[in-house]
XYZ file of C-alpha atoms in Angstrom:
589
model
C 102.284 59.555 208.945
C 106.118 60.217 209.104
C 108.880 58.217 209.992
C 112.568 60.118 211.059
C 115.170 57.498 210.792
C 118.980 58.224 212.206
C 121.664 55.572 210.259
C 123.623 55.863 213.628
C 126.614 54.719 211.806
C 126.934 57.415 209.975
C 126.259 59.668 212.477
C 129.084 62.215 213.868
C 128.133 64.456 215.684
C 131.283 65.499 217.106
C 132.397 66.180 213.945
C 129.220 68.265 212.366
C 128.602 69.755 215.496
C 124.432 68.621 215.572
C 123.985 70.376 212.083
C 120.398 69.179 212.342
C 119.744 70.520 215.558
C 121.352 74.064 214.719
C 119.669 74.427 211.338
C 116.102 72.577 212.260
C 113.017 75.860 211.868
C 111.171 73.993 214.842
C 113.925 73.750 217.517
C 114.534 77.180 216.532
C 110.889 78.459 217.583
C 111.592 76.828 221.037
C 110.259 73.395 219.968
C 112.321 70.227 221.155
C 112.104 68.771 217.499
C 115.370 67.483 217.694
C 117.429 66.912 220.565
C 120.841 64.863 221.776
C 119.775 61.327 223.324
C 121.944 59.862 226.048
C 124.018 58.361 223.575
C 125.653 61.464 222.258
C 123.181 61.094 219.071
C 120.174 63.037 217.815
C 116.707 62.080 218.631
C 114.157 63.216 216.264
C 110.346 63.441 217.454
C 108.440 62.061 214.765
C 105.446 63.567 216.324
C 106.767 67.376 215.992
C 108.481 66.849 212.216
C 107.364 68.759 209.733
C 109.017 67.412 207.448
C 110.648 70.206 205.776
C 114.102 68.117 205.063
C 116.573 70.800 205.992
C 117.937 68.626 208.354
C 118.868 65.783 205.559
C 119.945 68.162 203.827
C 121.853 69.983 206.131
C 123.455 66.071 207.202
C 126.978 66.137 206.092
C 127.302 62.083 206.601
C 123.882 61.498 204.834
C 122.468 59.715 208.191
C 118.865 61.105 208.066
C 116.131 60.227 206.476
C 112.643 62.288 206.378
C 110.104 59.613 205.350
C 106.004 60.381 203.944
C 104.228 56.885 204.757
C 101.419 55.696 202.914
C 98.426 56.652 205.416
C 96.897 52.948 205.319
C 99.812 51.574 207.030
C 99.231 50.638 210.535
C 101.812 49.638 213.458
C 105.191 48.241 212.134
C 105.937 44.846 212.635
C 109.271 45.505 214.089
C 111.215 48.302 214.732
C 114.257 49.003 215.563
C 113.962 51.753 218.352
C 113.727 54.913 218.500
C 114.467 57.138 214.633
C 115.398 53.184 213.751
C 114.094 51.171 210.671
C 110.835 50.067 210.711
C 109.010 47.062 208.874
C 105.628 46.769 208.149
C 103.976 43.123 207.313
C 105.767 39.948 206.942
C 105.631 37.023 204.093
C 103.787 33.699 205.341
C 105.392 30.634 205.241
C 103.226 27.888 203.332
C 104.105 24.043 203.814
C 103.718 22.312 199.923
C 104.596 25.789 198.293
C 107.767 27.907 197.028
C 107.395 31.542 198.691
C 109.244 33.720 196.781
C 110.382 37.595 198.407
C 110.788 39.810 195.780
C 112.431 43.639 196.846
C 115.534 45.869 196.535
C 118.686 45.396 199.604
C 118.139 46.744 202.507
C 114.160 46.920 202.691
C 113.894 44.125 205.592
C 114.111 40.979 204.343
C 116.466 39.866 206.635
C 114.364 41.050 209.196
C 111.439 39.386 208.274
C 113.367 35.816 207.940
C 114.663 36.636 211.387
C 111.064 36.729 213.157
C 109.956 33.807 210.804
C 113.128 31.678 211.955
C 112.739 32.647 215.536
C 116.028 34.524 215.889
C 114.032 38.323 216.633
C 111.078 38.626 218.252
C 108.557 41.450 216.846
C 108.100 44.482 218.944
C 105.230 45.931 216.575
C 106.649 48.961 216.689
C 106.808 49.191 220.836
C 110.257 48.121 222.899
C 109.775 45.893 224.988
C 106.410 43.029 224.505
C 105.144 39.853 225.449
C 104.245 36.729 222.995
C 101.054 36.850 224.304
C 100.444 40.713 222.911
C 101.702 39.496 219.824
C 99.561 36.569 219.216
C 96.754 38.578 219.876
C 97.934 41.250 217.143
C 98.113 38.302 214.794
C 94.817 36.306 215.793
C 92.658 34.759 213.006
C 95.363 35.525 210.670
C 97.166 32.884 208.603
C 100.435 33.610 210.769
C 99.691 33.165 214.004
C 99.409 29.632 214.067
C 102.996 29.601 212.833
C 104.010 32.152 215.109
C 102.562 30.180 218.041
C 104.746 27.865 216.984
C 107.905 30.005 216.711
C 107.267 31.251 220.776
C 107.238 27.564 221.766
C 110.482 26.861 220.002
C 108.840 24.210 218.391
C 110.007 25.772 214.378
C 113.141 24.077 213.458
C 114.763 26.332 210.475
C 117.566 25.731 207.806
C 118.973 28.552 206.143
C 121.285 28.703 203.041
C 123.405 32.466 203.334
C 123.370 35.062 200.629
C 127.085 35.717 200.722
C 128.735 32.066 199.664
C 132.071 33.253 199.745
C 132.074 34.345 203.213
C 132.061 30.651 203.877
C 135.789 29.969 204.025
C 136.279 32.626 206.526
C 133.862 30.817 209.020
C 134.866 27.065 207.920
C 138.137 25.283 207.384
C 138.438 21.825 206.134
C 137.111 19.997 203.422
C 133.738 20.337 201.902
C 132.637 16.842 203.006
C 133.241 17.774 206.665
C 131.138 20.724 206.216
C 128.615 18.754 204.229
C 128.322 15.181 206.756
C 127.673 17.467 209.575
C 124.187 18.626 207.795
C 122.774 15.096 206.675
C 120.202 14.632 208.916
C 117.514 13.281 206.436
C 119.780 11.010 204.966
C 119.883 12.321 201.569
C 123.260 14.025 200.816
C 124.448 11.072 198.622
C 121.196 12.240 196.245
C 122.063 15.837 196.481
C 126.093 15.245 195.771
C 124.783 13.789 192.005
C 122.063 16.351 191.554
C 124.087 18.964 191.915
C 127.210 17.869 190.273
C 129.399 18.057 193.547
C 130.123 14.177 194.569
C 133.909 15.549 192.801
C 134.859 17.783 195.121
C 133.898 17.001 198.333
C 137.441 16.120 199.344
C 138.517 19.779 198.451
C 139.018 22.139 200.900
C 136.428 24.650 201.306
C 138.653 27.676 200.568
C 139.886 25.739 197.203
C 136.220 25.856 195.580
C 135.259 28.444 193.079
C 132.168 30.940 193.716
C 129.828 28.224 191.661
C 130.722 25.561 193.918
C 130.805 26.776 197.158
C 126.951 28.104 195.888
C 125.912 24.638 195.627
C 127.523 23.077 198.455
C 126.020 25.531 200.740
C 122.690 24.947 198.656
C 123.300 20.815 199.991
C 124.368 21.563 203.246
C 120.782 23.590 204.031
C 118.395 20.667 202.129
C 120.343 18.414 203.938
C 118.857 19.382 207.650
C 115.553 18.380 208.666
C 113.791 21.926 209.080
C 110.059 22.986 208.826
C 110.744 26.400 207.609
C 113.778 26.772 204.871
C 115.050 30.163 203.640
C 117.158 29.849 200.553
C 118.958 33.524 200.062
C 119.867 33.411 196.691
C 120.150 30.647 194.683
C 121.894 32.474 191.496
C 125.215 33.920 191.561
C 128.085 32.067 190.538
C 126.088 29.437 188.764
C 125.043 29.265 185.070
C 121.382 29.122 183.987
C 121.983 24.888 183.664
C 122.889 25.011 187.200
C 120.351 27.696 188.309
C 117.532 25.552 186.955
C 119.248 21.976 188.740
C 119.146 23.902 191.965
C 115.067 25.482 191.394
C 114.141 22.044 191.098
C 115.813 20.581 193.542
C 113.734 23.109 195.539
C 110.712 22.613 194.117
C 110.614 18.924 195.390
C 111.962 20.176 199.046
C 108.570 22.596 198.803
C 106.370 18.968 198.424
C 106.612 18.538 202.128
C 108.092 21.643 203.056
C 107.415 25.200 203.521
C 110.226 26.666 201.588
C 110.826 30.848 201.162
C 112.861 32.043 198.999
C 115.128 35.734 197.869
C 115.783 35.640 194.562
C 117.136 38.531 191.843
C 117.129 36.843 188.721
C 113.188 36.970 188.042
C 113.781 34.698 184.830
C 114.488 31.602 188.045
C 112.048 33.086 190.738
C 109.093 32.795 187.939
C 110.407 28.917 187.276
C 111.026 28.585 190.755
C 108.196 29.901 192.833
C 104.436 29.536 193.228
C 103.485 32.774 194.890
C 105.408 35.507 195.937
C 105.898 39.199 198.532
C 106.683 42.305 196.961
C 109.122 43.997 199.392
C 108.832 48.084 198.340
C 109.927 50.742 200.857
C 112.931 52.751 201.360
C 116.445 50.746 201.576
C 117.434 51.475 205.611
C 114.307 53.286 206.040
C 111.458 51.353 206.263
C 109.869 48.364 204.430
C 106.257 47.315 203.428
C 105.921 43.450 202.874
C 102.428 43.017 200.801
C 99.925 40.154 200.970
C 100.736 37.036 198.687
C 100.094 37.377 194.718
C 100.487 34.627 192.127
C 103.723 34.659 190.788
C 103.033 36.052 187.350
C 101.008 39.033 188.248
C 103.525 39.617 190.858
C 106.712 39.851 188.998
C 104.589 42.044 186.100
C 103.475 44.704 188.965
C 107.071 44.694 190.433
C 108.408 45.562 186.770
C 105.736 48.019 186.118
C 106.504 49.644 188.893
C 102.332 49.053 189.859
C 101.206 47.498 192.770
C 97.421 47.231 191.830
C 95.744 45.580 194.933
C 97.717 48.039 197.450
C 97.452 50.990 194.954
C 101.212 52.062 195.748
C 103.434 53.465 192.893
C 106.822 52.121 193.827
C 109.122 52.973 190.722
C 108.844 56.020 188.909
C 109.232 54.282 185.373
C 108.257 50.374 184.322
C 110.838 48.033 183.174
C 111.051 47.774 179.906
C 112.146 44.693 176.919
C 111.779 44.743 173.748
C 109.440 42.956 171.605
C 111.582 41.256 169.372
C 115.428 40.624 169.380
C 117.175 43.621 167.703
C 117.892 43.646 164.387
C 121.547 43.113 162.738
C 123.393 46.124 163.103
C 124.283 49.025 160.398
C 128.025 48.752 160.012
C 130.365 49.827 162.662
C 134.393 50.306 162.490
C 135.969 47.578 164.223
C 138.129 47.990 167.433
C 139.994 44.475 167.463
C 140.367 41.938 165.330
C 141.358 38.596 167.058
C 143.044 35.422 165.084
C 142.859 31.662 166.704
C 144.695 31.195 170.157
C 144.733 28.745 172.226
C 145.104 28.453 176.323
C 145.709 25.194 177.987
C 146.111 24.466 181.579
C 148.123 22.192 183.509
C 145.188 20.620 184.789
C 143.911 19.625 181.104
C 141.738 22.402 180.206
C 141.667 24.202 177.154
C 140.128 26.874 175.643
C 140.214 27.921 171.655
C 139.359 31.037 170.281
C 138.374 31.007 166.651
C 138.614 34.270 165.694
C 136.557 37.352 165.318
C 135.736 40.921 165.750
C 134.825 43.335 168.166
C 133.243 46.730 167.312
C 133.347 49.993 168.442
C 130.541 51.698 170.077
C 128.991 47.832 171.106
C 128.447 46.195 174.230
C 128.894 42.589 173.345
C 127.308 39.981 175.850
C 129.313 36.484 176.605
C 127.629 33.359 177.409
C 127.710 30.348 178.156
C 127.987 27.733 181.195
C 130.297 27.828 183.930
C 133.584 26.123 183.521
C 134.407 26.765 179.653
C 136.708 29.358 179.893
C 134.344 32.492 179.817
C 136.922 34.711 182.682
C 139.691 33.188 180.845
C 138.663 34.650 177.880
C 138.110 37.775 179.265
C 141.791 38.069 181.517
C 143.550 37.605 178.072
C 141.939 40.227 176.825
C 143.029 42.531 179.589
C 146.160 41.307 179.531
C 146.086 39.625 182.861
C 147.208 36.344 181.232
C 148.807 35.341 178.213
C 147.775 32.801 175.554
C 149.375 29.466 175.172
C 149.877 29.701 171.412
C 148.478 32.033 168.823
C 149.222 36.260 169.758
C 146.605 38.710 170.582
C 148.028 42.284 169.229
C 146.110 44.807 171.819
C 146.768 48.267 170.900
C 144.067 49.277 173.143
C 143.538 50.501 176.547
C 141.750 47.919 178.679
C 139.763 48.223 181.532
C 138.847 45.318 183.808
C 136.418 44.467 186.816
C 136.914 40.641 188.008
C 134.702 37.777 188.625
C 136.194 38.189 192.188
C 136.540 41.162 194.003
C 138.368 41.558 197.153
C 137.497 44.171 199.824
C 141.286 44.718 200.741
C 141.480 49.253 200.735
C 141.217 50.707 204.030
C 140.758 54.068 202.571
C 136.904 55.605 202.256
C 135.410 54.391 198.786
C 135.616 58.146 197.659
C 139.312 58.240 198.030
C 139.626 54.895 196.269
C 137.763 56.163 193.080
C 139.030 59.744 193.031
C 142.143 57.718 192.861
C 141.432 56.459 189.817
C 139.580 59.116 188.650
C 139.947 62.642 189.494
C 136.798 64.003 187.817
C 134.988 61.847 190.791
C 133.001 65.779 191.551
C 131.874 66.754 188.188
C 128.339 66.864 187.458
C 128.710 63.926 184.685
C 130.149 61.606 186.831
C 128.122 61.932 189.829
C 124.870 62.290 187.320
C 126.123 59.135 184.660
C 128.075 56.844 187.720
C 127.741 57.736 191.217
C 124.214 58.370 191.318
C 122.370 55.571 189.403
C 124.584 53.032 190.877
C 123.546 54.761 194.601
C 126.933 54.887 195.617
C 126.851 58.773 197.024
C 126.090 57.300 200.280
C 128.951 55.066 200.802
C 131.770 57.326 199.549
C 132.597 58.070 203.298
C 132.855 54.168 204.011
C 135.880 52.145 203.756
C 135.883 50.190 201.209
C 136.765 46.841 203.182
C 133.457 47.763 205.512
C 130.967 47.533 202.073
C 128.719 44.188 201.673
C 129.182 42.162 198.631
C 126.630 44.433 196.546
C 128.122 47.775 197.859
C 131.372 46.548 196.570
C 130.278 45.139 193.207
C 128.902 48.498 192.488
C 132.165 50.351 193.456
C 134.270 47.396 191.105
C 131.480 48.369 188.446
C 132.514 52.544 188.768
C 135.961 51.959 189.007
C 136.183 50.156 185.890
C 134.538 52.713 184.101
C 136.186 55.148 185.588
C 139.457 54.113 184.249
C 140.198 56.189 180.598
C 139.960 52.804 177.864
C 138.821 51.827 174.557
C 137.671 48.263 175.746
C 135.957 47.814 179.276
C 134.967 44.259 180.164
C 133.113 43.404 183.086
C 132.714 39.824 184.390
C 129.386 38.904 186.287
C 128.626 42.162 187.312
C 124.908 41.106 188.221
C 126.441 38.809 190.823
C 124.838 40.059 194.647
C 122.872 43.412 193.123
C 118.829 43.268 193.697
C 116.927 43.534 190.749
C 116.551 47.479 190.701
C 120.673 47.705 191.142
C 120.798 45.035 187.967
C 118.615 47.683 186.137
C 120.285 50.579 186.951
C 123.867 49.145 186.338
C 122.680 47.746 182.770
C 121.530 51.177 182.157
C 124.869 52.608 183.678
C 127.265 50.540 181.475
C 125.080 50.737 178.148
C 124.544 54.292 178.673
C 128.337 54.940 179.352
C 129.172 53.423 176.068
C 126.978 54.662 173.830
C 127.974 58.268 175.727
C 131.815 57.842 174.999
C 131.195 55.276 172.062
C 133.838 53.325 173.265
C 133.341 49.329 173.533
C 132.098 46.929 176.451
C 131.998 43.280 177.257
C 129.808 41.855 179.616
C 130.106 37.936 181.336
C 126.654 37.256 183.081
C 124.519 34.625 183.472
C 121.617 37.059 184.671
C 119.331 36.693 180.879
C 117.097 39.320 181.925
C 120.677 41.865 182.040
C 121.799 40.110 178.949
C 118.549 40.770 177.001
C 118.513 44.669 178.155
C 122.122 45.054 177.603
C 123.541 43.802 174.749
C 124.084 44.705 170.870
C 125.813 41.003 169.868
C 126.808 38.117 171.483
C 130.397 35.873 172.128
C 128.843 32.077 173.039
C 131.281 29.322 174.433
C 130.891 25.706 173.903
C 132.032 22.863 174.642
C 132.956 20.736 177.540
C 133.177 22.245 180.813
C 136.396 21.901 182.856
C 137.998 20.235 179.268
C 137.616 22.609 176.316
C 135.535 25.424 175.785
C 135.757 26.996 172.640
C 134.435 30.753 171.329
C 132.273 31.303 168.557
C 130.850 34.661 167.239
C 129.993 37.481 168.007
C 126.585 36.815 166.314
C 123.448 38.962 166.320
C 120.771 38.502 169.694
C 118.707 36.318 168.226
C 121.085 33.988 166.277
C 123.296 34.168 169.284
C 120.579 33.273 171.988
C 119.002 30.705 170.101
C 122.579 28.931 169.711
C 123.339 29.209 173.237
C 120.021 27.450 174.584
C 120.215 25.030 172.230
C 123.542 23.292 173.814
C 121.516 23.523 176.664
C 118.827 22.300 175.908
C 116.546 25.141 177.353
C 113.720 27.382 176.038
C 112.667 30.825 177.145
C 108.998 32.411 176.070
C 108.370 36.406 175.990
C 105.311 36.947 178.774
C 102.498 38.775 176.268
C 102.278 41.636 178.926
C 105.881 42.786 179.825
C 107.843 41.265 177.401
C 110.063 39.687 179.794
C 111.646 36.253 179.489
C 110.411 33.384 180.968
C 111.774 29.524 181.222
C 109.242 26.672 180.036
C 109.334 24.030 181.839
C 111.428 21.329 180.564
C 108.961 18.649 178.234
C 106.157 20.966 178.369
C 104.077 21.744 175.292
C 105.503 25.119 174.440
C 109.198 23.692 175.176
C 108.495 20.758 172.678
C 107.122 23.415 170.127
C 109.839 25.911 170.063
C 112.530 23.253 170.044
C 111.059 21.805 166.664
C 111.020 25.330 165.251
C 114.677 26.100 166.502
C 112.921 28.961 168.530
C 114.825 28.988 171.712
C 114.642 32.118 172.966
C 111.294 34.616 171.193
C 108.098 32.783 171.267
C 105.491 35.067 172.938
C 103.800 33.920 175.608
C 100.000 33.967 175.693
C 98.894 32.803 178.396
């Protein structure tokens, strides 16, 4: 089975002049393989596709894609017309359980929380079709009860947005007129102190910071009195403190509710769910939803690259973490040396840095929680501001990607980074940058047109495109799936062990930290009032420390290797916190 899909976006003909038609061996024995549809586009019969690929190849916008299906698959759940994306199966909502959806951008989640809400109707693959032919697709299956439901209108749903900082361009006012719109179970009071908000709900919404605006939109869709609640994204913008606040939080919602959830950071989705999808496919092509697994084995297959029970290879290599954390490092010439300096704020903050030493060749992690001056830190260092007393001599180039990024070029993303760099064409930077980041399809977009993980992955290039002896990258994680997450931490370690030149990464994302770095910077303190900067220290000494102020523990699952939270109080939490083991037990269970 074969699926042709046109991105019809991309499209132009009038520009190519139907490459694909001219160039396609089947039109050209007489066969109407590919023709122009009434819109001025190509139509490709899937029926009469060979599937030779000349015709993506021949693409110069990159708007085709020649697709092999697994043969097992039967009618889609929903597609999106003719040569459009098609997705097969759809996650089941489950009242008294967390459903987690775990998949790359792009593979139809969206699309799946759109029938499930009510918003789309499934065409199973055929135009134009009644409820009644759907119910009967889904009888004596555990969804059409629930989909009965959704034809009568009788499914209320609440729905918290990936993209939290698109939230001041919809709303203006205060957060507390946003919020007392949404308390229709009478429980915002108990969600304000939860979630360590009840301070700023007479802000305006356009004042808040990424972390805040995360969890008043996280309040505003508890708040409503739903039966179905999709939560996209819990993560970025808040530290692991808050990230485990907000899972629980959820995980009392799920008592009475049915409650699905997206989430990229696997380390919260094990903590926070109780079964979960794997979404595999092709981003924009199609998108297979499987049947539920336990949350365990599910996360372990979708890092293995394995799904067992559908026998479906969907990653070419597993995952990988290591055992133990690495060892203390040979010694390594030192790139800058940094005294005590200080930074206060008008507002009272105040951050202190001790001293210490950063080497060449390293990618140094920096944690700690939101609020104690990590981006601070950071912006001194690249110069952006200046410390309050103390100097920092910098007789180093600097490059620097934001917490923040703002979509503000007109000009096509390949114009943008040839800009910076002009080697944007060589085989090393399409084969080191362009490629594993999977930005080769968006170089033709304008770069104020990319969604919020299109554009962190062009802030990520650009910084490393710029020539430096010191690149430091704040919350790059923030809005990437967990295969972008992989392939970036491989980009930016790769790129400076290549060029053995120095990188510092802000992230709250533990799984990126663990893969990532050599040493660690940890901040303490008191958020919003003084943070202070300690290290860098080794993985292990520097993990340990940093889940300590916390007051959190992590296990390594026996299998993959991978950390995983215990639950607060719990046996093995208890344990490791009397042995000062915060971060390496192995799990064996």
């Amino acid at each position: 089975m074969r699926l042709a899909v046109l991105d019809r976006d991309r499209c132009q003909p009038k520009m190519c002049g139907f490459q694909c038609i001219k160039f396609c061996p089947r039109v050209r024995t007489g066969d109407e393989t590919i023709v122009e549809g009434e819109d001025g586009k190509p139509v490709i019969s899937e029926e009469l596709c060979v599937g030779c690929g000349i015709c993506v190849k021949r693409c110069p916008f990159g708007s085709i894609m020649i697709i092999g299906l697994p043969e097992k698959l039967e009618e889609p759940t929903h597609r999106y017309g003719k040569n459009g994306f098609a997705l097969y199966g759809l996650p089941v909502p489950t009242v008294g359980k967390v459903t987690g959806i775990l998949g790359p951008n792009g593979i139809g989640k969206s699309t799946a929380i759109n029938i499930l809400s009510g918003t789309l109707k499934p065409n199973l693959g055929k135009g134009k079709i009644s409820w009644e032919e759907i119910l009967k697709h889904y009888a004596g299956t555990a969804l059409h009860d629930y989909l009965e439901g959704v034809s009568k209108g009788k499914i209320k749903t609440s729905q918290k947005p990936q993209y939290v900082d698109m939230i001041p361009r919809k709303f203006k006012g205060k957060a507390w007129d946003l919020l007392s719109k949404t308390d229709e179970r009478g429980i915002l009071k108990e969600l304000l102190s939860k979630l360590d908000i009840a301070n700023i709900i007479d802000r305006r919404i356009e004042e808040l910071s990424g972390g805040e605006l995360q969890r008043v939109a996280l309040a505003a869709c508890i708040a409503k009195d739903a039966d179905f609640y999709f939560i996209d994204e819990i993560s970025p913008y808040l530290d692991i403190y808050q990230r485990i606040k907000a899972a629980q939080l959820i995980r009392e919602l799920a008592e009475k509710k049915a409650v699905m959830v997206v989430e990229h950071d696997l380390a919260i989705l094990d903590l926070l769910a109780d079964i979960v999808h794997i979404a595999y496919g092709t981003p924009g092509g199609f998108g297979v939803i499987t049947h539920p697994k336990g949350v365990r084995v599910g996360i372990n297959e979708y890092l293995k690259g394995y799904l067992r029970e559908e026998n479906v290879r969907i990653r070419t290599e597993a995952i990988e973490f290591e055992v133990h954390a690495p060892q203390v490092t040979k010694e390594i010439s030192s790139l800058l040396k940094f005294g005590r300096f200080t930074k206060k704020y008008e507002e009272g903050f105040e951050l202190v840095a001790l001293g210490g030493e950063i080497r060449k060749g390293e990618v140094t992690g920096i944690v700690g929680p939101n609020g104690i001056g990590k981006s601070t830190f950071v912006k001194i260092l690249a110069g952006e501001i200046q410390p309050t007393e103390g100097k920092l001599e910098m007789n180093i180039k600097v490059s620097y990607k934001p917490q923040y990024i703002k979509a503000e070029e007109p000009v096509a993303t390949g114009d943008f980074l040839r800009s910076i760099n002009k080697q944007l064409d060589t085989s090393y930077y399409q084969t080191e940058i362009l490629r594993p980041l999977q930005l080769e399809r968006l170089l033709n977009q304008p770069v104020s047109d990319l969604s919020g993980g299109e554009l962190q992955r062009v802030a990520i290039a650009a910084c490393l495109s710029r020539a430096a002896d010191l690149y430091l990258l704040d919350e790059p994680s923030a809005h990437l799936d967990v295969e972008q997450r992989v392939l970036a931490t491989k980009v930016i370690r790769r790129f400076a062990e290549n060029n053995k030149v120095t990188a510092m990464v802000v992230d709250h994302d533990i799984y990126m930290i663990d893969m990532l770095s050599d040493r660690l910077l940890v901040f303490e303190g008191q958020p919003m009032v003084r943070g202070e900067v300690h290290g860098p220290f080794n993985m292990r000494e520097g993990m340990n420390r940093f889940l300590k102020n916390i007051g959190i523990t992590f296990r390594r699952d026996e299998e993959t290797k991978r950390p995983r939270v215990n639950k607060l109080d719990s046996r093995l939490d208890r344990t490791q916190k009397a042995e000062g083991e915060y971060y390496y037990s192995m799990d064996k269970t």
